[in-house]
Amino acid sequence: DISPLLKDPVAFRTLIDLLEDHVRASFPKIDFIAGECLDSRGFLIGPPLAQRLGIGFVPVRKKGKLPGPTESISYSLEYGKAELEIQSDAVEPGQKVVIVDDLLATGGTMRAACELLERLKAEILECLVIIELKALKGSEKLNSIPFYSLLQYD
């Protein structure tokens, strides 16, 4: 639960500072931050990070929430099925993207977001999260896509 972090402006600013420092140090050229908006938390982290980096933000949302033509994907969750969408013109082929979210658990949602961006032929530089639940092995679903988490719990 990142709610306490969101309520504390100093802590939230520090979080964005840490993420910004990591992205700047790791990727000299980046076009977009993409945020998973299934549960709204990636959406809370992505826009301020993108703004700090001087780049755009691309939402990846649950089905039916985005206007215009979209690409969608169905995927399995530990408790059922879900569907994600991205606008068909969200990125151009070859544009460099970092995907952010608050938590990586089983990895299904992050993998689905990666697949959507791959369909649009984006270059996914990294999947970036605040918290990783290592025992659930979600990062294994990301295959060869680089992954970084600020905090890890077993």
mmCIF file of C-alpha atoms in Angstrom:
data_model
loop_
_atom_site.group_PDB
_atom_site.id
_atom_site.type_symbol
_atom_site.label_atom_id
_atom_site.label_comp_id
_atom_site.label_asym_id
_atom_site.label_seq_id
_atom_site.Cartn_x
_atom_site.Cartn_y
_atom_site.Cartn_z
ATOM 1 C CA ASP A 1 0.000 0.000 0.000
ATOM 2 C CA ILE A 2 1.595 3.262 -1.126
ATOM 3 C CA SER A 3 -1.183 5.469 0.282
ATOM 4 C CA PRO A 4 0.972 6.793 3.167
ATOM 5 C CA LEU A 5 3.656 7.717 0.642
ATOM 6 C CA LEU A 6 1.144 9.631 -1.468
ATOM 7 C CA LYS A 7 -0.158 11.539 1.564
ATOM 8 C CA ASP A 8 3.303 12.786 2.533
ATOM 9 C CA PRO A 9 4.529 15.449 0.059
ATOM 10 C CA VAL A 10 8.157 15.159 1.179
ATOM 11 C CA ALA A 11 8.149 11.376 0.854
ATOM 12 C CA PHE A 12 6.404 11.520 -2.527
ATOM 13 C CA ARG A 13 8.874 14.135 -3.810
ATOM 14 C CA THR A 14 11.731 11.922 -2.590
ATOM 15 C CA LEU A 15 10.244 8.947 -4.445
ATOM 16 C CA ILE A 16 10.025 10.903 -7.692
ATOM 17 C CA ASP A 17 13.593 12.169 -7.094
ATOM 18 C CA LEU A 18 14.846 8.582 -6.748
ATOM 19 C CA LEU A 19 13.020 7.432 -9.864
ATOM 20 C CA GLU A 20 14.208 10.452 -11.834
ATOM 21 C CA ASP A 21 17.820 9.882 -10.760
ATOM 22 C CA HIS A 22 17.623 6.230 -11.782
ATOM 23 C CA VAL A 23 16.097 6.923 -15.206
ATOM 24 C CA ARG A 24 18.481 9.806 -15.999
ATOM 25 C CA ALA A 25 21.518 7.722 -15.007
ATOM 26 C CA SER A 26 20.346 4.670 -16.948
ATOM 27 C CA PHE A 27 18.906 6.137 -20.145
ATOM 28 C CA PRO A 28 20.357 9.221 -21.818
ATOM 29 C CA LYS A 29 17.605 9.122 -24.485
ATOM 30 C CA ILE A 30 14.003 8.364 -23.608
ATOM 31 C CA ASP A 31 10.806 9.474 -25.342
ATOM 32 C CA PHE A 32 7.973 8.454 -22.988
ATOM 33 C CA ILE A 33 7.017 7.141 -19.604
ATOM 34 C CA ALA A 34 4.159 4.638 -19.882
ATOM 35 C CA GLY A 35 2.084 4.050 -16.785
ATOM 36 C CA GLU A 36 -0.184 1.194 -16.007
ATOM 37 C CA CYS A 37 -3.492 2.622 -14.962
ATOM 38 C CA LEU A 38 -5.393 -0.549 -14.161
ATOM 39 C CA ASP A 39 -5.500 0.344 -10.477
ATOM 40 C CA SER A 40 -4.563 4.033 -10.971
ATOM 41 C CA ARG A 41 -1.278 3.831 -9.047
ATOM 42 C CA GLY A 42 1.043 3.736 -12.070
ATOM 43 C CA PHE A 43 -0.951 6.695 -13.271
ATOM 44 C CA LEU A 44 -0.066 8.580 -10.062
ATOM 45 C CA ILE A 45 3.676 7.982 -10.433
ATOM 46 C CA GLY A 46 4.164 8.224 -14.193
ATOM 47 C CA PRO A 47 2.994 11.777 -14.976
ATOM 48 C CA PRO A 48 5.136 13.551 -12.338
ATOM 49 C CA LEU A 49 8.145 11.467 -13.378
ATOM 50 C CA ALA A 50 7.577 12.249 -17.065
ATOM 51 C CA GLN A 51 7.158 15.944 -16.260
ATOM 52 C CA ARG A 52 10.464 15.968 -14.346
ATOM 53 C CA LEU A 53 12.194 14.322 -17.303
ATOM 54 C CA GLY A 54 10.616 16.746 -19.785
ATOM 55 C CA ILE A 55 8.938 13.957 -21.760
ATOM 56 C CA GLY A 56 5.400 12.736 -22.393
ATOM 57 C CA PHE A 57 3.301 10.225 -20.502
ATOM 58 C CA VAL A 58 1.387 7.379 -22.175
ATOM 59 C CA PRO A 59 -1.457 5.720 -20.241
ATOM 60 C CA VAL A 60 -2.095 1.992 -20.408
ATOM 61 C CA ARG A 61 -5.624 1.521 -19.076
ATOM 62 C CA LYS A 62 -8.281 -1.067 -18.535
ATOM 63 C CA LYS A 63 -10.531 -1.699 -21.516
ATOM 64 C CA GLY A 64 -13.023 1.004 -22.444
ATOM 65 C CA LYS A 65 -11.322 3.958 -20.731
ATOM 66 C CA LEU A 66 -9.316 5.445 -23.628
ATOM 67 C CA PRO A 67 -10.761 7.439 -26.545
ATOM 68 C CA GLY A 68 -10.063 6.727 -30.189
ATOM 69 C CA PRO A 69 -8.665 3.586 -31.772
ATOM 70 C CA THR A 70 -6.906 1.280 -29.322
ATOM 71 C CA GLU A 71 -4.917 -1.921 -29.135
ATOM 72 C CA SER A 72 -6.079 -4.303 -26.408
ATOM 73 C CA ILE A 73 -4.850 -7.456 -24.727
ATOM 74 C CA SER A 74 -6.488 -9.962 -22.395
ATOM 75 C CA TYR A 75 -4.384 -11.589 -19.702
ATOM 76 C CA SER A 76 -4.736 -13.721 -16.606
ATOM 77 C CA LEU A 77 -4.495 -12.424 -13.076
ATOM 78 C CA GLU A 78 -4.094 -14.522 -9.952
ATOM 79 C CA TYR A 79 -7.811 -13.907 -9.299
ATOM 80 C CA GLY A 80 -9.286 -13.913 -12.810
ATOM 81 C CA LYS A 81 -8.912 -12.204 -16.177
ATOM 82 C CA ALA A 82 -8.432 -8.576 -17.177
ATOM 83 C CA GLU A 83 -7.957 -6.509 -20.315
ATOM 84 C CA LEU A 84 -5.612 -3.578 -20.967
ATOM 85 C CA GLU A 85 -5.600 -1.036 -23.791
ATOM 86 C CA ILE A 86 -3.307 1.582 -25.246
ATOM 87 C CA GLN A 87 -4.187 4.150 -27.905
ATOM 88 C CA SER A 88 -3.067 2.928 -31.317
ATOM 89 C CA ASP A 89 -1.108 6.137 -31.978
ATOM 90 C CA ALA A 90 0.405 6.431 -28.467
ATOM 91 C CA VAL A 91 3.973 5.880 -29.671
ATOM 92 C CA GLU A 92 5.772 5.687 -32.990
ATOM 93 C CA PRO A 93 7.872 2.654 -33.953
ATOM 94 C CA GLY A 94 11.294 2.819 -32.323
ATOM 95 C CA GLN A 95 10.396 5.344 -29.636
ATOM 96 C CA LYS A 96 12.027 4.580 -26.310
ATOM 97 C CA VAL A 97 9.720 3.918 -23.351
ATOM 98 C CA VAL A 98 10.045 3.115 -19.650
ATOM 99 C CA ILE A 99 6.981 1.469 -18.089
ATOM 100 C CA VAL A 100 6.259 2.417 -14.466
ATOM 101 C CA ASP A 101 3.944 1.030 -11.815
ATOM 102 C CA ASP A 102 3.794 0.923 -8.049
ATOM 103 C CA LEU A 103 4.050 -2.836 -7.550
ATOM 104 C CA LEU A 104 5.195 -5.971 -9.326
ATOM 105 C CA ALA A 105 3.532 -9.083 -7.934
ATOM 106 C CA THR A 106 2.881 -11.964 -10.338
ATOM 107 C CA GLY A 107 3.863 -9.862 -13.368
ATOM 108 C CA GLY A 108 0.750 -10.418 -15.483
ATOM 109 C CA THR A 109 -0.255 -6.772 -15.802
ATOM 110 C CA MET A 110 3.300 -5.587 -16.499
ATOM 111 C CA ARG A 111 3.772 -8.318 -19.124
ATOM 112 C CA ALA A 112 0.506 -7.283 -20.812
ATOM 113 C CA ALA A 113 1.620 -3.632 -20.892
ATOM 114 C CA CYS A 114 4.916 -4.715 -22.459
ATOM 115 C CA GLU A 115 3.105 -6.721 -25.114
ATOM 116 C CA LEU A 116 0.924 -3.735 -26.021
ATOM 117 C CA LEU A 117 3.943 -1.461 -26.422
ATOM 118 C CA GLU A 118 5.754 -4.159 -28.408
ATOM 119 C CA ARG A 119 2.767 -4.310 -30.799
ATOM 120 C CA LEU A 120 3.256 -0.589 -31.410
ATOM 121 C CA LYS A 121 6.949 -1.354 -32.027
ATOM 122 C CA ALA A 122 8.167 0.780 -29.118
ATOM 123 C CA GLU A 123 11.592 0.070 -27.673
ATOM 124 C CA ILE A 124 10.975 -0.801 -24.026
ATOM 125 C CA LEU A 125 14.037 0.321 -22.109
ATOM 126 C CA GLU A 126 12.901 -0.923 -18.709
ATOM 127 C CA CYS A 127 10.021 -1.839 -16.429
ATOM 128 C CA LEU A 128 10.310 0.247 -13.265
ATOM 129 C CA VAL A 129 8.379 -0.265 -10.024
ATOM 130 C CA ILE A 130 8.488 1.004 -6.471
ATOM 131 C CA ILE A 131 7.910 -2.382 -4.812
ATOM 132 C CA GLU A 132 8.662 -5.913 -5.982
ATOM 133 C CA LEU A 133 7.237 -8.973 -4.229
ATOM 134 C CA LYS A 134 10.144 -11.286 -5.086
ATOM 135 C CA ALA A 135 8.541 -14.518 -3.852
ATOM 136 C CA LEU A 136 5.887 -14.234 -6.590
ATOM 137 C CA LYS A 137 8.600 -14.175 -9.317
ATOM 138 C CA GLY A 138 6.787 -11.632 -11.478
ATOM 139 C CA SER A 139 9.991 -10.353 -13.062
ATOM 140 C CA GLU A 140 10.443 -13.756 -14.731
ATOM 141 C CA LYS A 141 7.401 -12.996 -16.935
ATOM 142 C CA LEU A 142 9.184 -9.986 -18.395
ATOM 143 C CA ASN A 143 11.571 -12.258 -20.303
ATOM 144 C CA SER A 144 14.514 -10.193 -21.532
ATOM 145 C CA ILE A 145 13.081 -6.743 -20.706
ATOM 146 C CA PRO A 146 15.248 -4.983 -18.107
ATOM 147 C CA PHE A 147 13.562 -4.570 -14.736
ATOM 148 C CA TYR A 148 14.289 -2.330 -11.742
ATOM 149 C CA SER A 149 12.589 -2.046 -8.353
ATOM 150 C CA LEU A 150 13.351 0.405 -5.559
ATOM 151 C CA LEU A 151 12.230 -1.953 -2.778
ATOM 152 C CA GLN A 152 12.083 -5.724 -2.700
ATOM 153 C CA TYR A 153 10.197 -7.948 -0.284
ATOM 154 C CA ASP A 154 10.491 -11.736 -0.029
#
